Short mmCIF file of C-alpha atoms in Angstrom, two decimals:
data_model
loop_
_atom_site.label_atom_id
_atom_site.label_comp_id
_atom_site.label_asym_id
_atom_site.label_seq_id
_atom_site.Cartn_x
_atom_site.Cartn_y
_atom_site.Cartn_z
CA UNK B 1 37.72 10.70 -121.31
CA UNK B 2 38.27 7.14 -120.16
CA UNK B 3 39.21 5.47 -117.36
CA UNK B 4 42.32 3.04 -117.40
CA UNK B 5 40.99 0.76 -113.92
CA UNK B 6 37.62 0.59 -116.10
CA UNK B 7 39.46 -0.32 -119.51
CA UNK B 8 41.77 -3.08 -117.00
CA UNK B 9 38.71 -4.78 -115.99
CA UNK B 10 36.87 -4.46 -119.39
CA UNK B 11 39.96 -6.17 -120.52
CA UNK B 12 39.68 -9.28 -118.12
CA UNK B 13 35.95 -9.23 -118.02
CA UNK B 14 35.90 -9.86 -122.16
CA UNK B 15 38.77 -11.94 -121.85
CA UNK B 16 36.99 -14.08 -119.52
CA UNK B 17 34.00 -14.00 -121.35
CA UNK B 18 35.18 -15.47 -124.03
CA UNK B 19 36.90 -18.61 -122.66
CA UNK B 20 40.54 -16.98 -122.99
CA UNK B 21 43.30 -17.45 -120.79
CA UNK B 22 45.90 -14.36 -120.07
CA UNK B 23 48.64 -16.58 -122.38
CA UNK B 24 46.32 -16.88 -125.04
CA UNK B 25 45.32 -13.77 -125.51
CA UNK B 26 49.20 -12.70 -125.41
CA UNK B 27 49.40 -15.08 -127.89
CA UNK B 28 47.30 -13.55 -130.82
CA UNK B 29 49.04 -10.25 -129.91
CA UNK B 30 52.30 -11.52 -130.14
CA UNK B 31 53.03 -10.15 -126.67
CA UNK B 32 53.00 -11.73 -122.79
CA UNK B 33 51.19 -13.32 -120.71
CA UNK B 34 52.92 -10.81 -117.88
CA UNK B 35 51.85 -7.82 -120.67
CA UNK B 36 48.48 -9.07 -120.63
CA UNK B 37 48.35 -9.20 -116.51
CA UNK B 38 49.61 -5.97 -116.24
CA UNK B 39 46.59 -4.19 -118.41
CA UNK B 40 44.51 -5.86 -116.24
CA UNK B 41 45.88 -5.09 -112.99
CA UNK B 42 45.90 -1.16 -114.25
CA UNK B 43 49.79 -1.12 -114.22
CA UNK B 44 50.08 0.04 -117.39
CA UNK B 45 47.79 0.49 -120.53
CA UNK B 46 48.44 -0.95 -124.21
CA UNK B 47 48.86 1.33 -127.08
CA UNK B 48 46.42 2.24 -129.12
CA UNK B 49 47.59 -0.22 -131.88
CA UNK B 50 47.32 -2.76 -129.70
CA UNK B 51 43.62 -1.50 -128.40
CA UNK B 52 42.08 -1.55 -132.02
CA UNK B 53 43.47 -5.53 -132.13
CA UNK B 54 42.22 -6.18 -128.37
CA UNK B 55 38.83 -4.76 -129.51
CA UNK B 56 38.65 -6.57 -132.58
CA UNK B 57 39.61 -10.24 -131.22
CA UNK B 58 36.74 -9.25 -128.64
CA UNK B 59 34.37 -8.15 -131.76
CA UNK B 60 34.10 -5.12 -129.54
CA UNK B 61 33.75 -1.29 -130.71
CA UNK B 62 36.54 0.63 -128.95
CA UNK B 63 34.07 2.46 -126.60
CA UNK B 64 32.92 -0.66 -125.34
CA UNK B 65 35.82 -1.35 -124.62
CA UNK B 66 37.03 1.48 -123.09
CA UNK B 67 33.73 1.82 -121.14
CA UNK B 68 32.29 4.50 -122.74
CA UNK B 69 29.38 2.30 -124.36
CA UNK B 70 25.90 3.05 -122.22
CA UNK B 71 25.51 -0.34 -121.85
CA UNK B 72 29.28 -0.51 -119.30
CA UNK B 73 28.22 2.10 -117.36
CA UNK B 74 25.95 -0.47 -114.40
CA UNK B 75 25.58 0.46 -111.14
CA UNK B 76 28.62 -1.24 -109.26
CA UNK B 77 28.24 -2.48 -105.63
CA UNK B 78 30.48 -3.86 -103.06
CA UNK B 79 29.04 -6.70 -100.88
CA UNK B 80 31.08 -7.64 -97.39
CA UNK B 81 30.70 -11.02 -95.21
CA UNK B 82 32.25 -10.62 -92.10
CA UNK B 83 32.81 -13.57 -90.12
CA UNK B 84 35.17 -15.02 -87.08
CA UNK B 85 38.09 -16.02 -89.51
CA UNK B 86 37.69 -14.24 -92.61
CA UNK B 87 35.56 -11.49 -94.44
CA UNK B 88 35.35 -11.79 -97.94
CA UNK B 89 34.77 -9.01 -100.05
CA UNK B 90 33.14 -9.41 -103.56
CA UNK B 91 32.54 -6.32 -106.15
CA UNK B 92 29.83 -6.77 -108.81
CA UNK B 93 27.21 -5.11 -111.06
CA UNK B 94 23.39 -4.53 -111.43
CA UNK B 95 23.86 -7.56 -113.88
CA UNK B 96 25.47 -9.60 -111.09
CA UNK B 97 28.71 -9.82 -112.95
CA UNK B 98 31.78 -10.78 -110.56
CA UNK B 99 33.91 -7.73 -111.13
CA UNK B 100 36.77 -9.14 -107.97
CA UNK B 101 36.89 -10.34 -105.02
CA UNK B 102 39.58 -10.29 -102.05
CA UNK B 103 39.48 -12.69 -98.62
CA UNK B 104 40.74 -10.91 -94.93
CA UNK B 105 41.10 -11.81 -91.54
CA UNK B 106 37.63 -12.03 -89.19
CA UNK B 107 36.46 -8.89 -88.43
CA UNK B 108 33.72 -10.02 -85.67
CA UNK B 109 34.74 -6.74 -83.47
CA UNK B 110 33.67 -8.70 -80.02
CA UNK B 111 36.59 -10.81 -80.94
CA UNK B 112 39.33 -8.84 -82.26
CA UNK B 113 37.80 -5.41 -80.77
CA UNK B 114 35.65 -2.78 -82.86
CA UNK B 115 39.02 -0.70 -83.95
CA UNK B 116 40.64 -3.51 -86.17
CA UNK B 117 37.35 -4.57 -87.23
CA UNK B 118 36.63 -1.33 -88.85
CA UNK B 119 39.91 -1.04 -90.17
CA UNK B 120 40.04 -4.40 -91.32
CA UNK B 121 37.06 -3.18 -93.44
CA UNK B 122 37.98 -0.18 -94.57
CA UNK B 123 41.15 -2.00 -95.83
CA UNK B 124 39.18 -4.23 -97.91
CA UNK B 125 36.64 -1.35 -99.30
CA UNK B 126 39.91 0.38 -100.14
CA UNK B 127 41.45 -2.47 -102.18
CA UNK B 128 38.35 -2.60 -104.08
CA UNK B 129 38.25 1.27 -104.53
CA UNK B 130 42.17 1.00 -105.94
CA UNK B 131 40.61 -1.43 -108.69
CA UNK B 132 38.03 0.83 -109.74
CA UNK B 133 35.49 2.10 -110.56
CA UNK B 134 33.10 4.03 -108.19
CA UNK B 135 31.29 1.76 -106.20
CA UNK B 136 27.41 3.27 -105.14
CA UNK B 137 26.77 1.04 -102.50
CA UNK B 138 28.18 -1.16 -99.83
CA UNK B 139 26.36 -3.87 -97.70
CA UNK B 140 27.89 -5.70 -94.66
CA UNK B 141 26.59 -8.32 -92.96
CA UNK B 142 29.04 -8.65 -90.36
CA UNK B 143 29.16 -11.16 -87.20
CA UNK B 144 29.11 -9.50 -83.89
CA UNK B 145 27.80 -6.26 -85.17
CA UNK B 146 24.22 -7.08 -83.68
CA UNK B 147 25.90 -6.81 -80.15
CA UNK B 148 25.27 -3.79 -78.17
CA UNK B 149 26.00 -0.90 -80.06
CA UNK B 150 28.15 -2.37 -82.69
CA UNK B 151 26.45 -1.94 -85.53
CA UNK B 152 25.98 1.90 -84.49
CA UNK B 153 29.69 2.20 -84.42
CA UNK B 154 30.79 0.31 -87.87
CA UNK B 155 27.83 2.53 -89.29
CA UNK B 156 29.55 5.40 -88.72
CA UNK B 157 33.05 4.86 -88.82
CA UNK B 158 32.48 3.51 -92.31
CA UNK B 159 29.57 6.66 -93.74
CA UNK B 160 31.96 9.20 -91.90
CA UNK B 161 34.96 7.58 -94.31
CA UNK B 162 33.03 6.77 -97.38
CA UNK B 163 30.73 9.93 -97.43
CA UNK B 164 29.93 9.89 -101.24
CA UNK B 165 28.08 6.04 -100.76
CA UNK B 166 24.87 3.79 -99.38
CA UNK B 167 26.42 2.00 -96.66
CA UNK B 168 24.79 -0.78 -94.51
CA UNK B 169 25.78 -3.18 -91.65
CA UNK B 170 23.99 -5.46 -90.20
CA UNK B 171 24.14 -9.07 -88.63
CA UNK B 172 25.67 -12.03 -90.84
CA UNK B 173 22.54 -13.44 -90.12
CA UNK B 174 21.27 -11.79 -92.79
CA UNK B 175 23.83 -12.87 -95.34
CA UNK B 176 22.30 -16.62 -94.60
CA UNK B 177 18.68 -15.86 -94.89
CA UNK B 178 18.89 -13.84 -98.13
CA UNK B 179 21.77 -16.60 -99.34
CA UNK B 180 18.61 -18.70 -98.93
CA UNK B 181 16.28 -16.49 -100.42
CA UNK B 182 14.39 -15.57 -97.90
CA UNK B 183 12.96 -12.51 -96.65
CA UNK B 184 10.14 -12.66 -94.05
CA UNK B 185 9.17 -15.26 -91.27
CA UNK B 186 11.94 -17.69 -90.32
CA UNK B 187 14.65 -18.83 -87.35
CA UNK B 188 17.88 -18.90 -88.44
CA UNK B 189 21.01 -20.21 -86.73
CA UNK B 190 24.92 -20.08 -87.56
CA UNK B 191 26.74 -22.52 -86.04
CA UNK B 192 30.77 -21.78 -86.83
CA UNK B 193 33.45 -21.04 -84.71
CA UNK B 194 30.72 -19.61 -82.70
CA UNK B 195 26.65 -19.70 -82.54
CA UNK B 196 23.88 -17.63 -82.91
CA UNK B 197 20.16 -17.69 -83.20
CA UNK B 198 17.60 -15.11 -84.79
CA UNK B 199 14.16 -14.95 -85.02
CA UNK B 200 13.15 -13.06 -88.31
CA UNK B 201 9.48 -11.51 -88.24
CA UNK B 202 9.43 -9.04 -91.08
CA UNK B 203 11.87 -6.55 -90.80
CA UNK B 204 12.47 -7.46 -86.89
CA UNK B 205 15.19 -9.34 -85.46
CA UNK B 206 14.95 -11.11 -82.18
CA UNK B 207 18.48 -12.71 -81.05
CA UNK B 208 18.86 -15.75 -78.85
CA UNK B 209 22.72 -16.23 -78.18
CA UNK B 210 25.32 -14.70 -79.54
CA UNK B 211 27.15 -13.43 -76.34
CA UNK B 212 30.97 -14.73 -77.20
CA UNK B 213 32.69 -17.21 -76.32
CA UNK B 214 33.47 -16.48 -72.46
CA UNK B 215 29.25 -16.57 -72.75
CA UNK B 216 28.27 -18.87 -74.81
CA UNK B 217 27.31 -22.41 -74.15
CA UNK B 218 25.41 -22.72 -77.63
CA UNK B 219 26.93 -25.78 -79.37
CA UNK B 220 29.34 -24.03 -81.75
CA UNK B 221 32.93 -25.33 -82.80
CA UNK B 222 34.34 -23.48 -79.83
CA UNK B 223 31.93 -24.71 -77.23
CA UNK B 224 32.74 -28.32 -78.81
CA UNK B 225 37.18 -27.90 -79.00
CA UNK B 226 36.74 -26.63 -75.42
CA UNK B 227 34.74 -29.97 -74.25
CA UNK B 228 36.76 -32.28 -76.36
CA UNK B 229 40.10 -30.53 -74.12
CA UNK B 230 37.95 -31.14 -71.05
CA UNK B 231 37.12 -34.14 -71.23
CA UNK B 232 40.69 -34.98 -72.55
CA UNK B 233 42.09 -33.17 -69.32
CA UNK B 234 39.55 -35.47 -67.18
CA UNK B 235 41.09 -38.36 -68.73
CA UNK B 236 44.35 -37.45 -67.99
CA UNK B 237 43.27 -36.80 -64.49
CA UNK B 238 41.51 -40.63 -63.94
CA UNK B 239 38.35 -38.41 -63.70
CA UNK B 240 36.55 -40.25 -66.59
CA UNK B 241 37.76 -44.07 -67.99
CA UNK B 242 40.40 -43.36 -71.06
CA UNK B 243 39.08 -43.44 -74.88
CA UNK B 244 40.45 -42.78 -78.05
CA UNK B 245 39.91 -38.95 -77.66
CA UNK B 246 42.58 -38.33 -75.41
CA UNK B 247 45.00 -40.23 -77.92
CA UNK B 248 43.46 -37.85 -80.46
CA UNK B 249 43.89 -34.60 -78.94
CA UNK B 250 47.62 -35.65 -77.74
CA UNK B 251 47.88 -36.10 -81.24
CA UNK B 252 46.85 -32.46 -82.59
CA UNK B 253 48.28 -31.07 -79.62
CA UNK B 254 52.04 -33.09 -80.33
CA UNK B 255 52.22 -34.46 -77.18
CA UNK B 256 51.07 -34.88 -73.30
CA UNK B 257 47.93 -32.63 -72.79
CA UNK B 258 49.17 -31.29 -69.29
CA UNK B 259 52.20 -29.72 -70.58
CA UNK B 260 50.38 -28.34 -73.70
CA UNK B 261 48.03 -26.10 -71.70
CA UNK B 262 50.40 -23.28 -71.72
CA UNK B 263 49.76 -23.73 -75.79
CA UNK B 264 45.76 -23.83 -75.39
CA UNK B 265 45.53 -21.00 -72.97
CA UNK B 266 47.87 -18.81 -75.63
CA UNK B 267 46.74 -20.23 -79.19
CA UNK B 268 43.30 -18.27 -79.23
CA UNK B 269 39.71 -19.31 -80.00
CA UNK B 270 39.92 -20.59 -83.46
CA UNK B 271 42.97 -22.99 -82.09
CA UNK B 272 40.51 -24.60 -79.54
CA UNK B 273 37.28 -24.28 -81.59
CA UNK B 274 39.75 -26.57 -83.91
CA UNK B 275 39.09 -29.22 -81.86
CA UNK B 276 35.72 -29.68 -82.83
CA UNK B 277 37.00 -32.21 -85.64
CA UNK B 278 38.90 -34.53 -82.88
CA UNK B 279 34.93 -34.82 -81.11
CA UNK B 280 33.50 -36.21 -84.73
CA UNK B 281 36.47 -38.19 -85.38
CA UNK B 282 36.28 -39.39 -82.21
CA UNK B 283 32.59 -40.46 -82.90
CA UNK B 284 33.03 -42.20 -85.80
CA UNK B 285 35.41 -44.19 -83.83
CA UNK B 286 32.30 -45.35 -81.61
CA UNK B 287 34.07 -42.86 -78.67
CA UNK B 288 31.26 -42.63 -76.14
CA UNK B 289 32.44 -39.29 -74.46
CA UNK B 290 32.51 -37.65 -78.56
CA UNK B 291 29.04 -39.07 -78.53
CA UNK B 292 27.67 -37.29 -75.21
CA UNK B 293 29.97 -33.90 -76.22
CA UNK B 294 28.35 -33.68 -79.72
CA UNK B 295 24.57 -34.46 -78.45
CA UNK B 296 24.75 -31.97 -75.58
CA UNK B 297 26.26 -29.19 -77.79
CA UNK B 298 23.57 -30.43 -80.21
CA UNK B 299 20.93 -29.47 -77.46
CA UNK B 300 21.68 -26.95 -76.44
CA UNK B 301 21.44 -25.25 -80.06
CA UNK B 302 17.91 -26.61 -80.22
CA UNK B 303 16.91 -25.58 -77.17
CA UNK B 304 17.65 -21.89 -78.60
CA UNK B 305 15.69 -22.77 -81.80
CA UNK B 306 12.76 -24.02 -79.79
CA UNK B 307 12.40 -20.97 -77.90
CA UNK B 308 12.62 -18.53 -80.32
CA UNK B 309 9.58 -20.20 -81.79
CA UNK B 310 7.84 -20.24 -78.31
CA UNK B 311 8.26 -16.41 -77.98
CA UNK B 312 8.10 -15.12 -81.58
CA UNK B 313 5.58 -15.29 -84.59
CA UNK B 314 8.06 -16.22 -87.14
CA UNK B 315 6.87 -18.56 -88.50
CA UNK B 316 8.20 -22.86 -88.91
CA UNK B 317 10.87 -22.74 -91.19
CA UNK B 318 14.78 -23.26 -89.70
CA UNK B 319 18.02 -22.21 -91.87
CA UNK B 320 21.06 -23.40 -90.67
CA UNK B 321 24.42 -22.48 -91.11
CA UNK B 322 27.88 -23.07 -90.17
CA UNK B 323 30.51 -25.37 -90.46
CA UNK B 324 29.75 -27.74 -87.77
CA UNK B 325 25.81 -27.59 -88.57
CA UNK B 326 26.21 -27.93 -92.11
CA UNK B 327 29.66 -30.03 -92.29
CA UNK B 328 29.02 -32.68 -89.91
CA UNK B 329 26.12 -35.10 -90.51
CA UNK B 330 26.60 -36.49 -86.77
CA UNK B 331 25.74 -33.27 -85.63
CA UNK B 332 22.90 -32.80 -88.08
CA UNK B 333 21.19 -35.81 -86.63
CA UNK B 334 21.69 -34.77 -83.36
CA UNK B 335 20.27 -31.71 -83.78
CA UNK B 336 17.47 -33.05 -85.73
CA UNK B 337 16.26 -35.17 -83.14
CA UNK B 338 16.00 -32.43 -80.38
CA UNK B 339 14.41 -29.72 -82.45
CA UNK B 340 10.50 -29.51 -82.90
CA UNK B 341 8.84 -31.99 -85.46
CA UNK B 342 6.70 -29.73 -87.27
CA UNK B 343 9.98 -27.72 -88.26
CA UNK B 344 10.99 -27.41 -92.20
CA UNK B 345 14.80 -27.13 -91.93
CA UNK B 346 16.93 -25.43 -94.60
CA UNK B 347 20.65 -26.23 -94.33
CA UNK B 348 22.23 -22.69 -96.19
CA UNK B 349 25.42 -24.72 -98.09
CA UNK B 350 25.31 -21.37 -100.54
CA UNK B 351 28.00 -18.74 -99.67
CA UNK B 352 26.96 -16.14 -97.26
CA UNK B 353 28.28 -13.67 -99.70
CA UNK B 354 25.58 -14.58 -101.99
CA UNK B 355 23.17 -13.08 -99.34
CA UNK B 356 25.65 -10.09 -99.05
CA UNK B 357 25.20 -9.08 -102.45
CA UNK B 358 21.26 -9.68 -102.29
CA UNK B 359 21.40 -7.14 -99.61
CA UNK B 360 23.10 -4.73 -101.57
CA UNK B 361 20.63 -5.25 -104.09
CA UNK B 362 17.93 -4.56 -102.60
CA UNK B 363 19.70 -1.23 -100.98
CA UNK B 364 19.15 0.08 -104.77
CA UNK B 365 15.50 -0.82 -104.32
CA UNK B 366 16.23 -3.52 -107.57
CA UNK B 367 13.81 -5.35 -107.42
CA UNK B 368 15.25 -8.52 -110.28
CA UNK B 369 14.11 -12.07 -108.69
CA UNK B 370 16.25 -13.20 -110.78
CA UNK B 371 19.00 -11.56 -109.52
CA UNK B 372 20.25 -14.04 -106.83
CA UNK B 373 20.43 -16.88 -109.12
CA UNK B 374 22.19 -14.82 -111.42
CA UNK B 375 24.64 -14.07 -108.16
CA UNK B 376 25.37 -17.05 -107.63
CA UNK B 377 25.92 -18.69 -111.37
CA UNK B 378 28.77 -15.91 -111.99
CA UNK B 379 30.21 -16.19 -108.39
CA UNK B 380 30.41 -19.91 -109.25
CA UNK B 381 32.18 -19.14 -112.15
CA UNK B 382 34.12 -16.63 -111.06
CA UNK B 383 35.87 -18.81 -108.56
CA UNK B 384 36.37 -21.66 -111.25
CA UNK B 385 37.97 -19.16 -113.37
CA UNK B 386 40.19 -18.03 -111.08
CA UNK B 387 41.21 -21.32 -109.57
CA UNK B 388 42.14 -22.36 -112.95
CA UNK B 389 44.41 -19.27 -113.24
CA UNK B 390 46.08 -19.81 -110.04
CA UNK B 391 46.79 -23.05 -111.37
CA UNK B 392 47.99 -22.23 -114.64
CA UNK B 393 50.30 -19.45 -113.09
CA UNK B 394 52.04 -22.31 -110.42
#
């Protein structure tokens, strides 16, 4: 007996495999493109005629097509990064193979609150269930959930709805040390929308940061929108000499800054940590005030960094990650010059999903070195592949 989600995504995955579009494949089996993306979405299933031809422009047997072939049946996991604007959700195999993937909201639960966070992620686990095929494990990495009892509560929200699977959550820090490759001794620090810093030693984590954004004063995009708007605001005010960040923010903002903080105060955190871009456009500008916002945010990230190699033995190595660490060369410098010399720095630019699915991995107790390269070639792909489809579709 087979199963028509597996045959839809054999049907893709061989498709893919072998450099064929949707329309071309239509083509040599004088049906359409829509035909074609309806097997593969599991909406319907082609006859058995048109099976023997699939299988045979595939140089397939029908079982492996259908699934039925020992060498389909893989483990299949489901590996979840969970950030302050979007979680991403990527299925794949044992073999790394990109089996889907599917982009949400944030689901950082000390920003939208822990019960939309957990249903957030139970609607993305079951999307992925819908498509298939019967996942054995799912790993989280999801910001926020190292705060108080979070993790406690996503843990068992998530085993007490998905009793049949290994499920893990943990901190998105993880997702950027294993992204890296890395599994022992090391800081690490995400710098986003908001900021955080661990010290790894072995299996223990030791936080520095990470209280929110009412908290925080950590150098993250937030910390820096809100002290571009200050300082704008002081401007305004004849507190501090006019620069070309005021006429910046009035800008974004479409219009005078005093009668657009009604807008601020009711836009939300990502509108404000937004803002961050004005500061290093600002800088590049030679704007003295983007200068002293981006250097103090700067410092006081390193100052986080620095102690958490004063009071733990984890080692000298320093992964970074984040869109204002990683995105923003003025800040890199800044930060550069204010963290310890000794110091090997890492700057994570591979998807934290990649470190997602090494966690998942390792769940299994695989034990593949290989298998994070691997990750990371077909996720590559993947996306190329379905860019191009997007593209051939508009």
């Amino acid at each position: 007996m087979f199963d028509y989600k597996t045959l839809a995504f054999n049907i893709k995955k061989f498709r893919k495999m072998r450099g064929m579009t949707q329309e071309q494949l239509a083509k040599k089996l004088y049906m359409t493109a829509q035909n074609v993306s309806k097997w593969e979405l599991g909406l319907s299933v082609p006859d058995i005629d048109k099976l023997c031809q699939i299988a045979q422009i595939f140089e397939l047997s029908i079982d492996r097509l259908l699934g039925l072939h020992e060498e389909e049946k893989q483990s299949v996991m489901l590996a979840i990064d969970g950030g302050g604007t979007k979680t991403e959700f990527v299925l794949f195999t044992e073999k790394a193979e990109i089996l889907s993937r599917l982009v949400l909201e944030g689901s950082n639960p000390n920003a939208y609150g822990m019960e939309k966070s957990c249903f957030l992620l139970a609607k993305g686990i079951d999307s992925m269930l819908e498509q298939n095929i019967n996942i054995c494990a799912i790993y989280a990495g999801v910001a926020g959930a190292a705060s108080g009892d979070n993790r406690k509560k996503m843990l068992t929200f998530l085993k007490n709805r998905y009793r049949t699977m290994k499920i893990e959550v943990q901190t998105d820090i993880l997702n950027v040390i294993y992204s890296m490759g890395k599994h022992e001794n090391c800081i690490a620090a995400i710098c986003g929308t908001g900021s955080i810093v661990y010290a790894k030693c072995g299996n223990q984590l030791h936080r520095l940061g990470g209280w929110g954004y009412l908290l925080d004063q950590a150098g993250s995009g937030f910390d820096i929108g809100r002290d571009v708007i200050r300082t704008a605001l002081e401007q305004k005010d004849g507190i501090k000499e006019k620069s070309v960040l005021l006429d910046l923010v009035e800008q974004k903002l479409g219009g005078n800054v005093w009668n657009k903080i009604d807008v601020i105060y009711s836009s939300g955190t990502d509108f404000i940590a937004s803002f961050a871009k004005v500061a290093f456009e600002a800088y590049q500008q030679k704007d003295k005030n983007a200068k002293e916002i981006i250097e103090h945010n700067a410092e006081s990230l390193a100052f986080l960094i620095n102690r958490a190699a004063e009071q733990y033995p984890c080692g000298k190595q320093v992964v970074l990650s984040g869109g204002i660490v990683c995105g923003n060369p003025e800040f890199q410098m800044a930060l550069l010059e204010k963290i310890e010399k000794e110091f090997e720095v890492l700057f994570a630019n591979e998807p934290q999903i990649c470190g997602a699915a090494l966690g998942c991995y390792r769940m299994l107790k695989k034990t593949d070195s290989s298998f994070l390269n691997r990750f990371k070639k077909h996720y590559k792909k993947f996306l190329e592949e379905t860019n191009a489809e997007n593209r051939d579709e508009k």
